[in-house]
Every structure is written in structure tokens, then in C-alpha cells.
Coordinates of C-alpha atoms in Angstrom, one line a residue:
X1338 CA 264.4 -114.8 -7.2
X1339 CA 267.5 -113.2 -5.9
X1340 CA 268.7 -111.5 -9.1
X1341 CA 266.5 -108.3 -9.4
X1342 CA 267.9 -106.5 -12.7
X1343 CA 266.9 -109.7 -14.8
X1344 CA 267.7 -108.6 -18.6
X1345 CA 266.7 -110.4 -22.1
X1346 CA 270.0 -110.9 -23.2
X1347 CA 269.3 -112.6 -26.6
X1348 CA 266.0 -114.1 -28.8
X1349 CA 266.1 -116.4 -31.1
X1350 CA 263.5 -118.0 -33.3
X1351 CA 263.9 -120.7 -35.6
X1352 CA 261.2 -121.7 -38.8
X1353 CA 259.5 -118.7 -38.7
X1354 CA 256.9 -119.1 -41.4
X1355 CA 258.5 -122.4 -42.1
X1356 CA 261.5 -120.9 -43.7
X1357 CA 263.3 -118.1 -41.5
X1358 CA 265.9 -118.8 -38.5
X1359 CA 266.3 -115.1 -36.6
X1360 CA 268.8 -114.0 -34.1
X1361 CA 268.6 -111.2 -31.8
X1362 CA 271.4 -110.5 -29.2
X1363 CA 270.3 -107.6 -26.5
X1364 CA 272.9 -104.4 -26.7
X1365 CA 272.9 -104.5 -23.0
X1366 CA 275.8 -102.0 -22.5
X1367 CA 274.0 -99.3 -24.5
X1368 CA 270.5 -100.7 -24.1
X1369 CA 269.5 -100.0 -27.4
X1370 CA 269.3 -102.4 -30.2
X1371 CA 268.0 -101.6 -33.6
X1372 CA 266.4 -104.6 -35.6
X1373 CA 266.9 -104.3 -39.6
X1374 CA 265.7 -106.0 -42.3
X1375 CA 263.5 -106.0 -45.6
X1376 CA 260.0 -106.6 -45.4
X1377 CA 258.3 -110.3 -44.8
X1378 CA 261.2 -111.5 -42.7
X1379 CA 259.0 -111.2 -39.4
X1380 CA 260.9 -108.0 -37.9
X1381 CA 257.3 -107.3 -36.1
X1382 CA 256.7 -111.1 -35.7
X1383 CA 259.6 -110.9 -33.5
X1384 CA 258.3 -108.0 -31.4
X1385 CA 255.1 -109.3 -30.6
X1386 CA 256.2 -113.1 -29.7
X1387 CA 258.9 -110.8 -27.4
X1388 CA 256.2 -109.3 -26.0
X1389 CA 253.3 -112.2 -25.7
X1390 CA 255.6 -113.9 -23.3
X1391 CA 256.0 -111.0 -21.2
X1392 CA 252.0 -110.2 -21.4
X1393 CA 251.1 -113.3 -21.2
X1394 CA 249.9 -114.0 -24.5
X1395 CA 250.1 -117.9 -24.8
X1396 CA 247.7 -117.3 -28.1
X1397 CA 250.3 -115.7 -29.8
X1398 CA 252.7 -118.3 -29.9
X1399 CA 250.1 -120.8 -30.7
X1400 CA 249.0 -119.0 -34.1
X1401 CA 252.4 -118.3 -35.2
X1402 CA 254.2 -121.0 -37.0
X1403 CA 258.1 -121.1 -35.9
X1404 CA 259.8 -124.4 -35.0
X1405 CA 261.6 -122.6 -31.9
X1406 CA 261.0 -119.5 -30.1
X1407 CA 264.4 -119.0 -27.5
X1408 CA 264.6 -116.6 -24.8
X1409 CA 268.0 -116.2 -22.8
X1410 CA 268.3 -113.8 -19.6
X1411 CA 271.0 -112.6 -18.0
X1412 CA 270.9 -114.9 -15.3
X1413 CA 271.4 -118.0 -17.1
X1414 CA 267.5 -118.7 -17.2
X1415 CA 266.7 -120.1 -20.4
X1416 CA 262.8 -120.5 -21.8
X1417 CA 262.0 -122.7 -24.9
X1418 CA 258.6 -122.2 -26.4
X1419 CA 257.9 -125.7 -28.9
X1420 CA 254.9 -126.5 -30.9
X1421 CA 253.3 -129.6 -28.5
X1422 CA 253.7 -132.8 -30.7
X1423 CA 250.4 -133.8 -32.1
X1424 CA 250.4 -136.4 -30.7
X1425 CA 250.6 -134.9 -27.0
X1426 CA 248.3 -131.7 -28.0
X1427 CA 244.9 -133.9 -28.6
X1428 CA 243.3 -132.8 -25.7
X1429 CA 240.3 -130.5 -26.4
X1430 CA 241.4 -127.3 -24.7
X1431 CA 245.2 -127.8 -25.1
X1432 CA 246.5 -124.3 -27.1
X1433 CA 249.6 -126.5 -29.2
X1434 CA 252.5 -124.9 -27.4
X1435 CA 254.6 -126.1 -24.6
X1436 CA 257.3 -123.9 -22.6
X1437 CA 260.5 -125.7 -21.3
X1438 CA 262.4 -123.6 -18.2
X1439 CA 265.5 -124.0 -17.1
X1440 CA 268.2 -121.8 -14.4
X1441 CA 271.6 -121.8 -15.1
X1442 CA 273.1 -124.9 -14.1
X1443 CA 270.6 -126.1 -13.2
X1444 CA 270.1 -130.0 -14.6
X1445 CA 266.1 -130.0 -14.3
X1446 CA 263.0 -128.8 -16.5
X1447 CA 260.0 -127.1 -15.7
X1448 CA 257.7 -127.8 -18.6
X1449 CA 254.3 -126.4 -18.9
X1450 CA 251.1 -126.3 -21.8
X1451 CA 248.6 -123.5 -21.2
X1452 CA 245.4 -124.7 -22.5
X1453 CA 242.7 -122.6 -24.5
X1454 CA 240.0 -120.4 -22.0
X1455 CA 237.0 -121.3 -23.9
X1456 CA 234.0 -121.6 -21.4
X1457 CA 233.2 -119.0 -18.3
X1458 CA 231.8 -120.8 -15.6
X1459 CA 228.1 -120.0 -15.5
X1460 CA 228.8 -117.5 -11.9
X1461 CA 231.1 -115.7 -14.3
X1462 CA 229.0 -115.4 -17.0
X1463 CA 228.9 -111.4 -16.7
X1464 CA 232.7 -110.8 -17.0
X1465 CA 232.9 -107.4 -18.6
X1466 CA 231.1 -106.5 -14.9
X1467 CA 234.9 -106.3 -13.9
X1468 CA 235.9 -105.1 -17.0
X1469 CA 233.4 -102.0 -17.8
X1470 CA 235.1 -100.5 -20.8
X1471 CA 234.0 -103.9 -22.4
X1472 CA 230.3 -105.0 -24.2
X1473 CA 229.3 -108.3 -25.2
X1474 CA 228.7 -108.4 -28.9
X1475 CA 228.4 -112.3 -29.2
X1476 CA 228.0 -115.5 -27.1
X1477 CA 231.8 -115.4 -27.0
X1478 CA 233.0 -112.0 -27.9
X1479 CA 233.2 -108.5 -26.4
X1480 CA 234.2 -105.1 -27.7
X1481 CA 236.5 -102.5 -26.3
X1482 CA 234.5 -99.4 -26.2
X1483 CA 237.3 -96.8 -26.6
X1484 CA 239.1 -99.2 -29.3
X1485 CA 236.5 -101.1 -31.0
X1486 CA 238.7 -103.8 -30.9
X1487 CA 237.0 -107.3 -30.5
X1488 CA 238.3 -110.1 -28.1
X1489 CA 237.4 -113.9 -28.0
X1490 CA 237.3 -115.1 -24.1
X1491 CA 240.9 -116.3 -24.3
X1492 CA 242.4 -112.2 -25.6
X1493 CA 239.9 -110.9 -22.9
X1494 CA 242.1 -113.0 -20.5
X1495 CA 245.4 -112.3 -22.1
X1496 CA 245.2 -108.3 -22.2
X1497 CA 243.5 -107.5 -19.1
X1498 CA 243.7 -110.5 -17.1
X1499 CA 245.8 -107.8 -14.5
X1500 CA 242.4 -106.1 -14.0
X1501 CA 240.5 -108.8 -12.6
X1502 CA 240.6 -110.5 -9.5
X1503 CA 242.7 -113.6 -8.7
X1504 CA 240.0 -116.0 -7.8
X1505 CA 238.4 -115.3 -11.6
X1506 CA 241.8 -115.7 -13.3
X1507 CA 242.4 -118.9 -11.6
X1508 CA 239.2 -120.6 -12.5
X1509 CA 239.4 -119.4 -15.9
X1510 CA 243.3 -121.1 -16.4
X1511 CA 246.1 -122.0 -14.8
X1512 CA 248.9 -120.2 -13.8
X1513 CA 252.1 -120.3 -15.5
X1514 CA 255.0 -122.8 -13.2
X1515 CA 257.1 -120.5 -10.5
X1516 CA 260.3 -120.2 -12.5
X1517 CA 258.8 -118.8 -15.2
X1518 CA 256.0 -116.8 -13.7
X1519 CA 258.5 -115.2 -11.9
X1520 CA 260.8 -114.9 -14.8
X1521 CA 258.8 -112.8 -17.0
X1522 CA 257.3 -110.4 -14.2
X1523 CA 260.8 -109.2 -13.2
X1524 CA 260.3 -107.4 -16.8
X1525 CA 258.0 -104.7 -17.7
X1526 CA 257.9 -105.6 -21.4
X1527 CA 255.3 -102.8 -23.6
X1528 CA 255.3 -103.4 -27.5
X1529 CA 254.5 -100.1 -29.6
X1530 CA 253.4 -100.6 -32.9
X1531 CA 253.1 -98.9 -36.4
X1532 CA 251.6 -95.8 -36.4
X1533 CA 249.7 -96.0 -33.1
X1534 CA 249.4 -93.3 -30.5
X1535 CA 249.8 -96.2 -27.8
X1536 CA 249.2 -95.3 -24.3
X1537 CA 251.8 -98.1 -21.9
X1538 CA 249.7 -97.5 -18.5
X1539 CA 247.3 -99.8 -18.7
X1540 CA 244.7 -97.7 -16.8
X1541 CA 244.1 -96.0 -19.7
X1542 CA 242.2 -98.9 -21.4
X1543 CA 239.8 -98.9 -18.9
X1544 CA 238.8 -95.3 -20.0
X1545 CA 235.2 -95.8 -22.8
X1546 CA 235.3 -92.3 -23.6
X1547 CA 237.0 -91.3 -26.6
X1548 CA 236.8 -87.6 -26.1
X1549 CA 239.8 -87.4 -23.7
X1550 CA 243.2 -87.9 -25.4
X1551 CA 246.1 -89.9 -24.7
X1552 CA 248.2 -86.7 -24.2
X1553 CA 245.7 -84.5 -22.1
X1554 CA 246.0 -87.6 -19.8
X1555 CA 249.6 -87.3 -19.8
X1556 CA 249.2 -83.6 -17.9
X1557 CA 246.8 -84.9 -15.5
X1558 CA 249.1 -87.3 -15.0
X1559 CA 252.3 -84.9 -14.2
X1560 CA 250.1 -83.2 -12.1
X1561 CA 249.8 -86.1 -9.9
X1562 CA 253.1 -87.1 -9.8
X1563 CA 254.8 -83.5 -8.8
X1564 CA 251.9 -83.7 -6.0
X1565 CA 253.1 -86.9 -4.6
X1566 CA 257.1 -85.6 -4.9
X1567 CA 256.2 -82.6 -3.1
X1568 CA 253.9 -84.3 -0.4
X1569 CA 257.8 -86.4 -0.1
X1570 CA 259.3 -82.7 0.1
X1571 CA 257.0 -82.2 3.1
X1572 CA 256.7 -85.0 4.8
X1573 CA 260.8 -85.1 5.1
X1574 CA 260.8 -81.3 6.2
X1575 CA 258.7 -81.6 8.9
X1576 CA 260.7 -84.4 10.2
X1577 CA 263.9 -82.3 10.0
X1578 CA 262.4 -78.6 11.3
X1579 CA 260.9 -81.0 14.2
X1580 CA 264.3 -81.8 15.4
X1581 CA 266.1 -78.5 14.1
X1582 CA 266.9 -76.4 17.3
X1583 CA 268.3 -79.8 18.9
X1584 CA 270.6 -80.2 16.0
X1585 CA 271.5 -76.8 16.2
X1586 CA 272.4 -76.8 19.7
X1587 CA 274.7 -80.2 19.2
X1588 CA 276.8 -78.3 16.6
X1589 CA 279.1 -76.5 18.8
X1590 CA 281.6 -74.0 17.8
X1591 CA 281.5 -73.3 13.7
X1592 CA 283.9 -70.9 11.8
X1593 CA 281.9 -68.3 10.7
X1594 CA 282.5 -68.4 6.9
X1595 CA 283.9 -72.1 6.6
X1596 CA 282.5 -73.2 3.5
X1597 CA 279.0 -71.6 4.0
X1598 CA 278.9 -69.4 1.3
X1599 CA 279.1 -71.6 -1.8
X1600 CA 276.6 -74.0 0.0
X1601 CA 273.6 -71.2 0.2
X1602 CA 274.9 -70.5 -4.0
X1603 CA 274.5 -74.4 -4.7
X1604 CA 271.2 -74.1 -2.3
X1605 CA 269.9 -70.7 -4.1
X1606 CA 271.2 -73.0 -7.9
X1607 CA 269.0 -76.2 -6.9
X1608 CA 266.0 -73.6 -5.9
X1609 CA 266.0 -72.3 -9.3
X1610 CA 266.2 -75.2 -10.9
X1611 CA 263.2 -76.7 -9.7
X1612 CA 261.7 -73.3 -10.1
X1613 CA 262.5 -73.5 -13.8
X1614 CA 261.2 -77.2 -13.9
X1615 CA 258.0 -76.3 -12.7
X1616 CA 257.9 -78.3 -9.3
X1617 CA 258.6 -75.1 -7.0
X1618 CA 256.8 -71.5 -7.1
X1619 CA 259.4 -68.8 -7.2
X1620 CA 260.2 -66.8 -4.4
X1621 CA 261.1 -63.0 -3.2
X1622 CA 264.7 -62.2 -3.2
X1623 CA 265.9 -62.7 0.8
X1624 CA 269.7 -61.5 0.2
X1625 CA 271.5 -62.7 3.4
X1626 CA 274.3 -60.7 5.1
X1627 CA 278.2 -61.3 4.0
X1628 CA 279.3 -64.3 5.8
X1629 CA 282.0 -62.9 7.3
X1630 CA 280.1 -60.8 9.7
X1631 CA 278.1 -63.3 10.9
X1632 CA 279.1 -64.6 14.1
X1633 CA 279.7 -68.4 15.5
X1634 CA 276.5 -68.9 16.8
X1635 CA 274.3 -67.5 13.5
X1636 CA 276.6 -69.8 11.6
X1637 CA 276.3 -72.7 13.1
X1638 CA 272.0 -72.2 12.4
X1639 CA 273.3 -72.3 8.6
X1640 CA 275.1 -74.9 8.3
X1641 CA 272.3 -77.0 9.8
X1642 CA 270.3 -75.2 7.3
X1643 CA 272.3 -75.9 4.7
X1644 CA 272.2 -79.5 5.3
X1645 CA 268.5 -80.1 5.9
X1646 CA 267.8 -78.0 3.0
X1647 CA 269.8 -80.1 0.4
X1648 CA 268.3 -83.3 2.1
X1649 CA 264.7 -81.4 0.9
X1650 CA 265.7 -80.8 -2.9
X1651 CA 267.7 -83.9 -2.9
X1652 CA 263.9 -85.2 -2.8
X1653 CA 263.2 -83.6 -5.9
X1654 CA 266.3 -83.5 -8.0
X1655 CA 265.1 -86.7 -10.0
X1656 CA 262.1 -85.3 -11.0
X1657 CA 263.9 -81.9 -12.1
X1658 CA 266.0 -84.1 -14.2
X1659 CA 263.4 -85.7 -15.7
X1660 CA 260.9 -83.0 -16.6
X1661 CA 264.1 -80.6 -17.5
X1662 CA 264.7 -83.3 -20.3
X1663 CA 261.1 -84.0 -20.9
X1664 CA 260.9 -79.8 -22.1
X1665 CA 264.0 -79.9 -23.8
X1666 CA 263.5 -82.8 -26.0
X1667 CA 260.3 -81.3 -26.7
X1668 CA 260.4 -77.8 -27.2
X1669 CA 263.3 -79.1 -29.7
X1670 CA 260.8 -80.7 -31.8
X1671 CA 258.0 -77.8 -31.7
X1672 CA 259.5 -74.8 -31.9
X1673 CA 258.4 -72.0 -32.0
X1674 CA 255.6 -73.9 -29.5
X1675 CA 257.1 -75.3 -26.1
X1676 CA 256.1 -76.7 -23.1
X1677 CA 255.7 -74.8 -19.9
X1678 CA 255.4 -77.2 -16.6
X1679 CA 252.8 -76.3 -14.0
X1680 CA 252.2 -78.1 -10.8
X1681 CA 249.0 -77.1 -11.2
X1682 CA 248.1 -78.3 -14.3
X1683 CA 251.0 -80.9 -15.4
X1684 CA 251.6 -79.0 -18.8
X1685 CA 250.6 -77.4 -21.9
X1686 CA 252.1 -75.8 -24.8
X1687 CA 252.3 -72.2 -25.4
X1688 CA 253.0 -70.6 -29.1
X1689 CA 253.7 -67.6 -27.2
X1690 CA 254.1 -66.1 -23.3
X1691 CA 249.9 -65.1 -23.8
X1692 CA 249.2 -67.7 -26.0
X1693 CA 248.5 -71.4 -25.4
X1694 CA 248.2 -73.9 -27.9
X1695 CA 245.4 -76.6 -27.0
X1696 CA 246.9 -80.3 -26.9
X1697 CA 244.4 -82.1 -29.5
X1698 CA 245.4 -79.7 -31.7
X1699 CA 249.1 -80.9 -32.0
X1700 CA 249.8 -82.5 -34.9
X1701 CA 249.6 -86.3 -34.8
X1702 CA 253.5 -86.6 -35.1
X1703 CA 253.7 -84.0 -32.1
X1704 CA 251.4 -85.8 -30.1
X1705 CA 253.0 -89.2 -30.7
X1706 CA 256.4 -87.8 -29.5
X1707 CA 255.1 -85.9 -26.5
X1708 CA 253.4 -89.1 -25.3
X1709 CA 256.3 -91.6 -26.3
X1710 CA 258.7 -89.3 -24.3
X1711 CA 256.7 -88.3 -21.2
X1712 CA 255.7 -92.3 -20.9
X1713 CA 259.8 -93.2 -21.2
X1714 CA 260.3 -90.6 -18.7
X1715 CA 257.7 -91.1 -16.0
X1716 CA 255.4 -94.0 -16.0
X1717 CA 258.0 -96.8 -16.9
X1718 CA 258.6 -99.1 -14.5
X1719 CA 262.7 -99.7 -13.8
X1720 CA 264.2 -102.3 -15.9
X1721 CA 261.0 -102.5 -18.4
X1722 CA 261.6 -103.7 -22.1
X1723 CA 260.5 -101.2 -24.5
X1724 CA 259.9 -102.3 -28.2
X1725 CA 259.0 -100.4 -30.9
X1726 CA 258.2 -100.7 -34.8
X1727 CA 258.5 -98.5 -37.5
X1728 CA 259.1 -95.1 -35.1
X1729 CA 260.0 -93.4 -38.2
X1730 CA 256.7 -93.5 -39.5
X1731 CA 255.8 -90.4 -37.2
X1732 CA 258.6 -89.1 -37.2
X1733 CA 260.3 -86.5 -40.3
X1734 CA 264.2 -86.9 -41.2
X1735 CA 265.5 -84.6 -38.8
X1736 CA 263.4 -86.7 -36.1
X1737 CA 264.3 -89.4 -37.2
X1738 CA 268.3 -88.5 -36.8
X1739 CA 267.8 -87.4 -33.4
X1740 CA 265.5 -90.3 -32.0
X1741 CA 268.1 -93.2 -31.2
X1742 CA 270.7 -90.0 -29.2
X1743 CA 267.7 -88.9 -27.1
X1744 CA 266.4 -92.1 -26.0
X1745 CA 270.0 -93.2 -24.6
X1746 CA 269.5 -89.8 -22.9
X1747 CA 266.2 -91.0 -21.8
X1748 CA 267.6 -94.3 -21.0
X1749 CA 270.4 -92.8 -18.6
X1750 CA 268.1 -91.1 -16.0
X1751 CA 265.3 -93.9 -16.3
X1752 CA 266.6 -97.4 -17.1
X1753 CA 265.1 -99.3 -19.7
X1754 CA 266.2 -101.5 -22.3
X1755 CA 264.8 -100.8 -26.2
X1756 CA 264.4 -103.0 -29.2
X1757 CA 263.3 -101.1 -32.3
X1758 CA 262.7 -102.5 -35.3
X1759 CA 263.3 -99.9 -38.4
X1760 CA 263.9 -99.5 -42.4
X1761 CA 265.2 -95.9 -42.0
X1762 CA 269.1 -95.6 -42.8
X1763 CA 268.5 -92.0 -41.4
X1764 CA 267.4 -93.2 -37.9
X1765 CA 270.2 -95.4 -37.7
X1766 CA 272.6 -92.7 -38.3
X1767 CA 275.8 -93.1 -36.6
X1768 CA 274.8 -95.9 -34.4
X1769 CA 275.6 -98.9 -36.7
X1770 CA 277.2 -100.5 -33.6
X1771 CA 273.8 -101.2 -32.4
X1772 CA 272.3 -102.9 -35.2
X1773 CA 271.2 -106.6 -35.6
X1774 CA 270.2 -107.4 -39.0
X1775 CA 268.4 -110.3 -40.6
X1776 CA 268.1 -111.0 -44.0
X1777 CA 270.7 -109.1 -46.3
X1778 CA 270.5 -105.5 -45.7
X1779 CA 273.0 -102.4 -46.4
X1780 CA 271.4 -99.4 -44.1
X1781 CA 273.9 -96.6 -45.6

């Protein structure tokens, strides 16, 4: 599809539980939408239905009572989900729902009804060989070794289909039609449910051992991210260094003090920021002579050096901004503890320069905040959609008051959308313009 920045613009469900109609217009300008409403009206179900579309969990729709669900996107596309009329859903393998997808200004509608995944072909009878973190616990049931959740074959395919070979998926279920598939593939959606220390990366669901905490894996992830960025830094450094003599000779005459002093000071500040972020190692001070005493030949060398160094450090600029914001957000919540980022270990938490706090000894609320902010800053694909159910349950009041403003700061660096469902007036605070109400609610 041509538009690579498609966002979900509007969600509507009619006849939820046979009695409720809900409209959720997304606040695309601020990229944060707060959903509030009394218990029992289906806030959490709305989040699950949205997540189900993008995660291809068709059975969520088939087991939820509604008359119509409508997704509207910024490119004008529209997806309507309806229960299949009983006269059309008598096929034994039908899930009982129909998807109708239409592009803007296009009268043609794609119509598709997913089928149940009930039986494994004989040659695929041991599907757990492809998903080693699952153990068969019944003729058609599998248990996750880490979470202990039990899955039917339908649920296995919906939850872990992206980890199965394509030929297996194709033999088990027909893929959605072209436009629907392309549309939902553009938005990486994650649902973070109540009081759950969720790990966004699917890789973590493959790990059978419960002894390795999500928070510890995040430290290793940051170590890998820094190593990758430093490799890119080294690659551009080598490229620039090879051509350095030629470009110096091409400089010609340069005035000895033409902006070099301020440029070199700027580079020192950039290096200091990267050192503070734990990306570069501290270096010994190598003072340069006053630039006004430098002749034009040396000025030519320094001019190329300044430009090259700026290009090298720019490779690390985005990571630096994310690390510094991560440290600021966590340090403000963990005081007197604080986060130290180190390229060799990822990060640690200190109470003093000589006393580390084991990550597993942090409170559940601290772990939740650290994991959540880490994932939002470092692990999301651009243009992701994050659905958060009752984030206040893991936050004390002071953290609730900061939550939306901190989200907005993260979004400035990482560009994603958030829909959160909440009961907390403290969390909403000054952000009433972001609120969508369902039912009769006064959040004051």
C-alpha cells in the first residue's frame, strides 16, 4: 500500500453485550486517547477487540456479542466486522463472523469469513516441535511452559502464527484477503492488560524458564541495542577515515579561526552527552591549542575533522536521547535509587555508587514501570498502537499524575499511538481534552 503511515482513526462497536454502543475517536494530534467509563460497559472488551484485529485473533470476535464493529483508518479505509447471518454460517468450520473491507472512494468491498482451526494434518501432528515453549496437555490442548496458559489449536495459531513456518499456517487456515492483510500489517499493536508485567516482544513468549525475569532481559536487550549502534558508528568512522586525507587536500585555504572554536566545543558537548548516557567510554582530556594560533593548513584538517566527527556522533544521537529520557523517567520514580546505563551490561540500578540493587529486588510497581518505559522507548516499531488497560493499578498517586505527560515525551522520540482505559481522575489530571467518555462519567 502506498501510505506507510496509516493510523487507526476511529473505532465503533454497536450492540456490545446486546445493549451498548460505543464510539472511540482517536486523538491523533497528541497520539494519546484516554477512555473512561463505569465498570461493566466494556472498556476492556473494546481494547481486546481492537487488539484482535491487528493480532489476527479472529476467535475474539466470534466469542464476543456485538452487532457491528467498525474500524476507520487515516487513509480512508474501513473494516466492518459483523456476525455472519445464521443462514450463511452453517458450515461446520465457520467462526461465524464476516469482515468487510473497503478503500476510500472505492465501491468494491472485500468480504471474508475466517474458518475455525480444528484439526492438524497428520504430518503436522507435533506442532510443539515448532513452538518448543508449548507442551501438549490434551488431544487438542497445549500449555505454555512459562505462563501456564492453556491454548486450543485455534488459539495457538492466533497467538503464535508468526513463529510458525508459512506452509504450516497456510495448511491450517486461509489468510485474510489482500487489502485487509496489508492494512492490519501496517500497525503493530500490543495490549497491556491489568496488573500484567507484559513483555511486548514475542521472543519472550518462547522462553520456557520463569527464573529469568522480564526486567533482566531488558538489560541484555539494551546491551545488544548499544552494541548495534556502536557497530554502525564504527562502520561510518572507517568509511570517513579512509577518505580523510583526500578530503583534507581538497579543502583549499581556510581562515584559521572561522567557527572552529565553537564547532569543537559543540563536539565536546556531544561526546559528553554520549558518555553520560553510557554509550561511549570517558576519554582523557586532550586540550587543543587556541585556534587563533593555528595556521590555515591545520585549520583545513580541523575543519574536515569537525565535519566527520559530527557525522559519526549523529549516528548515536537518537539512542542518546532515548537513554537520557529513560534515565530521567526512572530516576524520578526510584529516588534515592537510580539507573546506570553501561554498554557492557545494559543497565543496573544503584542506591549509591558502591551499592547495586538486584533487579529482581525492585518492587512489582518499579519493575512494571521500568519494563513499560523501556519497551515504549526502545522496542516499539514506528507507528505502533499501544492499548493499556487500567495503568493506575501499578502506580501510586504521584506516578499516576505524571503518566500521561511522560507518555507524551516518549512519543515525541518514538512516534506511536496510545489508547488507555482508566478509572483514575489523578491519571487524567489536566489532560481532559484527551478523554473519550462511555457512559455517564465525571472525572473531576
